[in-house]
């Protein structure tokens, strides 16, 4: 099936609008609140002028070590929110909120395992290519290898981008089968999907810049602590909006590539 990016975006926007109340409620619980807690209570450290590379590295290491206990539950919440929203946006089945959350819980482990496999696999590919070319061509070869590895990693990420809806909507709980199903669905649409995702990321960057502009009057007039909290709130809201629409887009990409539910069932038994 030929992928139509305009139709995917239009249907994603319509799906969010049609289910505005419940979608915003789920996004608020699973994305906004965790993001807000993290932004307010665990701000990134400020790098002082004149710090050496070793000092910067030590500060970053200390920071990420200290926030690891909070990052793990936040990541789990956001993964559960992603799966629950995908189930809720399944317009063919129209599940209730409780059914969507239960389905998200059921597929959570499979989705997390699939994401870990993706991360480990892509990381290994980049390191191997960079290592081989680095051994042959020194620093230049390593840089070229890293660039080639990153390009391949992006292509693989695009091919596996509908793994989440495969788990949530198609109820494929075997992570290997879910990855394989995503790879099959996106075959022949890699270039279109890459361009679509690139435009989506560009729009999200513009949205974040707009959010930062909104905080400028507060930054000029309010105390530093107020500015920090306002900035955290604005950034969290913007990040939640981006996450919500990205999930809606992925849902429509999957629906478009997989076809109607009846067609998917027929393909399963062929």
mmCIF file of N, CA and C in Angstrom, residues 124-210:
data_model
loop_
_atom_site.group_PDB
_atom_site.id
_atom_site.type_symbol
_atom_site.label_atom_id
_atom_site.label_comp_id
_atom_site.label_asym_id
_atom_site.label_seq_id
_atom_site.Cartn_x
_atom_site.Cartn_y
_atom_site.Cartn_z
ATOM 1 N N UNK A 124 25.031 -1.278 18.247
ATOM 2 C CA UNK A 124 26.062 -2.221 17.816
ATOM 3 C C UNK A 124 26.459 -1.965 16.360
ATOM 4 N N UNK A 125 25.471 -1.702 15.515
ATOM 5 C CA UNK A 125 25.759 -1.437 14.096
ATOM 6 C C UNK A 125 26.654 -0.205 13.952
ATOM 7 N N UNK A 126 26.298 0.871 14.650
ATOM 8 C CA UNK A 126 27.084 2.113 14.564
ATOM 9 C C UNK A 126 28.509 1.883 15.065
ATOM 10 N N UNK A 127 28.657 1.194 16.193
ATOM 11 C CA UNK A 127 29.979 0.971 16.768
ATOM 12 C C UNK A 127 30.841 0.087 15.868
ATOM 13 N N UNK A 128 30.257 -0.958 15.284
ATOM 14 C CA UNK A 128 31.020 -1.859 14.424
ATOM 15 C C UNK A 128 31.516 -1.126 13.183
ATOM 16 N N UNK A 129 30.624 -0.380 12.523
ATOM 17 C CA UNK A 129 31.034 0.338 11.310
ATOM 18 C C UNK A 129 32.091 1.383 11.633
ATOM 19 N N UNK A 130 31.878 2.144 12.704
ATOM 20 C CA UNK A 130 32.856 3.160 13.088
ATOM 21 C C UNK A 130 34.179 2.515 13.485
ATOM 22 N N UNK A 131 34.125 1.373 14.172
ATOM 23 C CA UNK A 131 35.352 0.697 14.589
ATOM 24 C C UNK A 131 36.148 0.157 13.416
ATOM 25 N N UNK A 132 35.457 -0.467 12.454
ATOM 26 C CA UNK A 132 36.147 -1.039 11.289
ATOM 27 C C UNK A 132 36.802 0.061 10.455
ATOM 28 N N UNK A 133 36.041 1.111 10.140
ATOM 29 C CA UNK A 133 36.602 2.197 9.335
ATOM 30 C C UNK A 133 37.630 2.996 10.121
ATOM 31 N N UNK A 134 37.454 3.072 11.444
ATOM 32 C CA UNK A 134 38.436 3.759 12.265
ATOM 33 C C UNK A 134 39.760 3.007 12.281
ATOM 34 N N UNK A 135 39.706 1.686 12.327
ATOM 35 C CA UNK A 135 40.938 0.894 12.295
ATOM 36 C C UNK A 135 41.654 1.030 10.960
ATOM 37 N N UNK A 136 40.871 1.242 9.893
ATOM 38 C CA UNK A 136 41.487 1.355 8.571
ATOM 39 C C UNK A 136 41.956 2.775 8.259
ATOM 40 N N UNK A 137 41.206 3.774 8.737
ATOM 41 C CA UNK A 137 41.522 5.148 8.340
ATOM 42 C C UNK A 137 41.727 6.114 9.477
ATOM 43 N N UNK A 138 41.921 5.627 10.694
ATOM 44 C CA UNK A 138 42.186 6.521 11.814
ATOM 45 C C UNK A 138 40.968 7.341 12.194
ATOM 46 N N UNK A 139 41.220 8.577 12.640
ATOM 47 C CA UNK A 139 40.143 9.456 13.101
ATOM 48 C C UNK A 139 39.156 9.794 12.011
ATOM 49 N N UNK A 140 39.665 10.037 10.799
ATOM 50 C CA UNK A 140 38.773 10.363 9.671
ATOM 51 C C UNK A 140 37.886 9.167 9.348
ATOM 52 N N UNK A 141 38.492 7.980 9.322
ATOM 53 C CA UNK A 141 37.711 6.780 9.044
ATOM 54 C C UNK A 141 36.651 6.536 10.090
ATOM 55 N N UNK A 142 36.990 6.786 11.373
ATOM 56 C CA UNK A 142 36.013 6.613 12.442
ATOM 57 C C UNK A 142 34.849 7.584 12.281
ATOM 58 N N UNK A 143 35.155 8.839 11.901
ATOM 59 C CA UNK A 143 34.099 9.835 11.705
ATOM 60 C C UNK A 143 33.190 9.450 10.545
ATOM 61 N N UNK A 144 33.807 8.990 9.444
ATOM 62 C CA UNK A 144 33.009 8.552 8.287
ATOM 63 C C UNK A 144 32.163 7.342 8.661
ATOM 64 N N UNK A 145 32.759 6.410 9.400
ATOM 65 C CA UNK A 145 32.014 5.229 9.837
ATOM 66 C C UNK A 145 30.856 5.581 10.742
ATOM 67 N N UNK A 146 31.091 6.545 11.629
ATOM 68 C CA UNK A 146 30.012 6.989 12.511
ATOM 69 C C UNK A 146 28.869 7.591 11.701
ATOM 70 N N UNK A 147 29.206 8.403 10.694
ATOM 71 C CA UNK A 147 28.176 9.022 9.855
ATOM 72 C C UNK A 147 27.389 7.966 9.091
ATOM 73 N N UNK A 148 28.104 6.988 8.507
ATOM 74 C CA UNK A 148 27.427 5.916 7.774
ATOM 75 C C UNK A 148 26.543 5.101 8.713
ATOM 76 N N UNK A 149 27.067 4.811 9.902
ATOM 77 C CA UNK A 149 26.284 4.051 10.875
ATOM 78 C C UNK A 149 25.030 4.773 11.301
ATOM 79 N N UNK A 150 25.124 6.092 11.479
ATOM 80 C CA UNK A 150 23.951 6.868 11.883
ATOM 81 C C UNK A 150 22.898 6.900 10.775
ATOM 82 N N UNK A 151 23.361 6.996 9.518
ATOM 83 C CA UNK A 151 22.408 6.975 8.396
ATOM 84 C C UNK A 151 21.671 5.639 8.355
ATOM 85 N N UNK A 152 22.418 4.552 8.511
ATOM 86 C CA UNK A 152 21.790 3.227 8.536
ATOM 87 C C UNK A 152 20.849 3.093 9.729
ATOM 88 N N UNK A 153 21.246 3.652 10.872
ATOM 89 C CA UNK A 153 20.415 3.575 12.071
ATOM 90 C C UNK A 153 19.091 4.306 11.856
ATOM 91 N N UNK A 154 19.145 5.465 11.197
ATOM 92 C CA UNK A 154 17.915 6.215 10.916
ATOM 93 C C UNK A 154 17.006 5.398 9.997
ATOM 94 N N UNK A 155 17.580 4.781 8.972
ATOM 95 C CA UNK A 155 16.784 3.975 8.046
ATOM 96 C C UNK A 155 16.126 2.800 8.768
ATOM 97 N N UNK A 156 16.884 2.142 9.641
ATOM 98 C CA UNK A 156 16.328 1.012 10.401
ATOM 99 C C UNK A 156 15.245 1.493 11.350
ATOM 100 N N UNK A 157 15.474 2.653 11.995
ATOM 101 C CA UNK A 157 14.467 3.204 12.900
ATOM 102 C C UNK A 157 13.150 3.458 12.164
ATOM 103 N N UNK A 158 13.243 3.983 10.945
ATOM 104 C CA UNK A 158 12.033 4.226 10.154
ATOM 105 C C UNK A 158 11.309 2.916 9.864
ATOM 106 N N UNK A 159 12.072 1.884 9.511
ATOM 107 C CA UNK A 159 11.458 0.589 9.207
ATOM 108 C C UNK A 159 10.777 -0.030 10.429
ATOM 109 N N UNK A 160 11.261 0.310 11.627
ATOM 110 C CA UNK A 160 10.704 -0.277 12.847
ATOM 111 C C UNK A 160 9.790 0.696 13.598
ATOM 112 N N UNK A 161 9.402 1.781 12.933
ATOM 113 C CA UNK A 161 8.679 2.861 13.616
ATOM 114 C C UNK A 161 7.250 2.513 13.998
ATOM 115 N N UNK A 162 6.667 1.466 13.430
ATOM 116 C CA UNK A 162 5.287 1.111 13.776
ATOM 117 C C UNK A 162 5.240 -0.120 14.684
ATOM 118 N N UNK A 163 6.352 -0.391 15.363
ATOM 119 C CA UNK A 163 6.372 -1.524 16.299
ATOM 120 C C UNK A 163 5.357 -1.344 17.421
ATOM 121 N N UNK A 164 5.263 -0.114 17.955
ATOM 122 C CA UNK A 164 4.331 0.140 19.065
ATOM 123 C C UNK A 164 2.880 -0.169 18.687
ATOM 124 N N UNK A 165 2.359 0.355 17.554
ATOM 125 C CA UNK A 165 0.978 -0.014 17.198
ATOM 126 C C UNK A 165 0.806 -1.484 16.849
ATOM 127 N N UNK A 166 1.849 -2.126 16.368
ATOM 128 C CA UNK A 166 1.746 -3.572 16.135
ATOM 129 C C UNK A 166 1.491 -4.290 17.455
ATOM 130 N N UNK A 167 2.200 -3.855 18.514
ATOM 131 C CA UNK A 167 1.993 -4.449 19.836
ATOM 132 C C UNK A 167 0.632 -4.060 20.400
ATOM 133 N N UNK A 168 0.294 -2.777 20.340
ATOM 134 C CA UNK A 168 -0.910 -2.270 21.007
ATOM 135 C C UNK A 168 -2.193 -2.618 20.262
ATOM 136 N N UNK A 169 -2.187 -2.453 18.945
ATOM 137 C CA UNK A 169 -3.417 -2.609 18.165
ATOM 138 C C UNK A 169 -3.578 -4.034 17.643
ATOM 139 N N UNK A 170 -2.487 -4.604 17.128
ATOM 140 C CA UNK A 170 -2.567 -5.957 16.585
ATOM 141 C C UNK A 170 -2.388 -7.032 17.660
ATOM 142 N N UNK A 171 -2.045 -6.593 18.894
ATOM 143 C CA UNK A 171 -1.873 -7.516 20.027
ATOM 144 C C UNK A 171 -0.770 -8.546 19.769
ATOM 145 N N UNK A 172 0.281 -8.136 19.075
ATOM 146 C CA UNK A 172 1.425 -9.010 18.851
ATOM 147 C C UNK A 172 2.375 -8.860 20.027
ATOM 148 N N UNK A 173 2.364 -9.816 20.939
ATOM 149 C CA UNK A 173 3.108 -9.696 22.184
ATOM 150 C C UNK A 173 4.505 -10.314 22.126
ATOM 151 N N UNK A 174 4.825 -10.971 21.034
ATOM 152 C CA UNK A 174 6.194 -11.450 20.841
ATOM 153 C C UNK A 174 7.012 -10.308 20.239
ATOM 154 N N UNK A 175 8.007 -9.771 20.960
ATOM 155 C CA UNK A 175 8.732 -8.594 20.462
ATOM 156 C C UNK A 175 9.444 -8.834 19.142
ATOM 157 N N UNK A 176 9.956 -10.040 18.922
ATOM 158 C CA UNK A 176 10.636 -10.347 17.661
ATOM 159 C C UNK A 176 9.635 -10.305 16.505
ATOM 160 N N UNK A 177 8.465 -10.919 16.724
ATOM 161 C CA UNK A 177 7.431 -10.888 15.681
ATOM 162 C C UNK A 177 6.927 -9.475 15.445
ATOM 163 N N UNK A 178 6.836 -8.676 16.501
ATOM 164 C CA UNK A 178 6.386 -7.291 16.355
ATOM 165 C C UNK A 178 7.377 -6.489 15.515
ATOM 166 N N UNK A 179 8.666 -6.666 15.763
ATOM 167 C CA UNK A 179 9.688 -5.977 14.971
ATOM 168 C C UNK A 179 9.639 -6.439 13.511
ATOM 169 N N UNK A 180 9.464 -7.742 13.327
ATOM 170 C CA UNK A 180 9.375 -8.258 11.965
ATOM 171 C C UNK A 180 8.147 -7.746 11.228
ATOM 172 N N UNK A 181 7.037 -7.647 11.943
ATOM 173 C CA UNK A 181 5.808 -7.135 11.335
ATOM 174 C C UNK A 181 5.986 -5.673 10.916
ATOM 175 N N UNK A 182 6.626 -4.859 11.765
ATOM 176 C CA UNK A 182 6.881 -3.462 11.416
ATOM 177 C C UNK A 182 7.784 -3.371 10.193
ATOM 178 N N UNK A 183 8.795 -4.214 10.153
ATOM 179 C CA UNK A 183 9.721 -4.220 9.014
ATOM 180 C C UNK A 183 8.981 -4.547 7.719
ATOM 181 N N UNK A 184 8.051 -5.490 7.805
ATOM 182 C CA UNK A 184 7.278 -5.881 6.621
ATOM 183 C C UNK A 184 6.331 -4.768 6.183
ATOM 184 N N UNK A 185 5.646 -4.155 7.146
ATOM 185 C CA UNK A 185 4.668 -3.118 6.815
ATOM 186 C C UNK A 185 5.306 -1.908 6.146
ATOM 187 N N UNK A 186 6.485 -1.531 6.585
ATOM 188 C CA UNK A 186 7.123 -0.306 6.074
ATOM 189 C C UNK A 186 7.940 -0.548 4.812
ATOM 190 N N UNK A 187 7.989 -1.786 4.336
ATOM 191 C CA UNK A 187 8.746 -2.089 3.119
ATOM 192 C C UNK A 187 8.193 -1.283 1.939
ATOM 193 N N UNK A 188 9.069 -0.606 1.230
ATOM 194 C CA UNK A 188 8.660 0.182 0.075
ATOM 195 C C UNK A 188 8.220 1.597 0.407
ATOM 196 N N UNK A 189 8.134 1.921 1.688
ATOM 197 C CA UNK A 189 7.686 3.259 2.094
ATOM 198 C C UNK A 189 8.740 3.997 2.916
ATOM 199 N N UNK A 190 9.960 3.487 2.933
ATOM 200 C CA UNK A 190 10.988 4.058 3.807
ATOM 201 C C UNK A 190 11.251 5.522 3.494
ATOM 202 N N UNK A 191 11.440 5.845 2.221
ATOM 203 C CA UNK A 191 11.761 7.229 1.837
ATOM 204 C C UNK A 191 10.617 8.173 2.176
ATOM 205 N N UNK A 192 9.375 7.771 1.886
ATOM 206 C CA UNK A 192 8.218 8.625 2.199
ATOM 207 C C UNK A 192 8.088 8.823 3.708
ATOM 208 N N UNK A 193 8.255 7.747 4.459
ATOM 209 C CA UNK A 193 8.152 7.847 5.917
ATOM 210 C C UNK A 193 9.265 8.718 6.487
ATOM 211 N N UNK A 194 10.473 8.575 5.971
ATOM 212 C CA UNK A 194 11.596 9.381 6.445
ATOM 213 C C UNK A 194 11.331 10.859 6.209
ATOM 214 N N UNK A 195 10.857 11.206 5.016
ATOM 215 C CA UNK A 195 10.535 12.604 4.733
ATOM 216 C C UNK A 195 9.419 13.129 5.623
ATOM 217 N N UNK A 196 8.416 12.288 5.856
ATOM 218 C CA UNK A 196 7.291 12.683 6.707
ATOM 219 C C UNK A 196 7.750 12.911 8.141
ATOM 220 N N UNK A 197 8.539 11.985 8.667
ATOM 221 C CA UNK A 197 9.039 12.135 10.041
ATOM 222 C C UNK A 197 9.957 13.353 10.161
ATOM 223 N N UNK A 198 10.751 13.612 9.124
ATOM 224 C CA UNK A 198 11.651 14.774 9.158
ATOM 225 C C UNK A 198 10.846 16.075 9.226
ATOM 226 N N UNK A 199 9.780 16.160 8.425
ATOM 227 C CA UNK A 199 8.922 17.355 8.474
ATOM 228 C C UNK A 199 8.234 17.478 9.829
ATOM 229 N N UNK A 200 7.831 16.344 10.387
ATOM 230 C CA UNK A 200 7.186 16.352 11.698
ATOM 231 C C UNK A 200 8.156 16.838 12.770
ATOM 232 N N UNK A 201 9.398 16.376 12.724
ATOM 233 C CA UNK A 201 10.404 16.816 13.682
ATOM 234 C C UNK A 201 10.699 18.301 13.525
ATOM 235 N N UNK A 202 10.732 18.774 12.291
ATOM 236 C CA UNK A 202 10.959 20.199 12.052
ATOM 237 C C UNK A 202 9.835 21.030 12.656
ATOM 238 N N UNK A 203 8.591 20.572 12.477
ATOM 239 C CA UNK A 203 7.457 21.283 13.064
ATOM 240 C C UNK A 203 7.539 21.290 14.586
ATOM 241 N N UNK A 204 7.990 20.192 15.172
ATOM 242 C CA UNK A 204 8.128 20.124 16.628
ATOM 243 C C UNK A 204 9.215 21.068 17.133
ATOM 244 N N UNK A 205 10.310 21.187 16.378
ATOM 245 C CA UNK A 205 11.373 22.119 16.756
ATOM 246 C C UNK A 205 10.857 23.556 16.729
ATOM 247 N N UNK A 206 10.092 23.877 15.690
ATOM 248 C CA UNK A 206 9.498 25.217 15.597
ATOM 249 C C UNK A 206 8.563 25.472 16.776
ATOM 250 N N UNK A 207 7.797 24.444 17.160
ATOM 251 C CA UNK A 207 6.883 24.582 18.296
ATOM 252 C C UNK A 207 7.656 24.846 19.584
ATOM 253 N N UNK A 208 8.771 24.156 19.779
ATOM 254 C CA UNK A 208 9.581 24.381 20.974
ATOM 255 C C UNK A 208 10.180 25.783 20.988
ATOM 256 N N UNK A 209 10.621 26.255 19.824
ATOM 257 C CA UNK A 209 11.145 27.624 19.736
ATOM 258 C C UNK A 209 10.052 28.631 20.082
ATOM 259 N N UNK A 210 8.849 28.376 19.579
ATOM 260 C CA UNK A 210 7.724 29.258 19.878
ATOM 261 C C UNK A 210 7.435 29.268 21.378
#
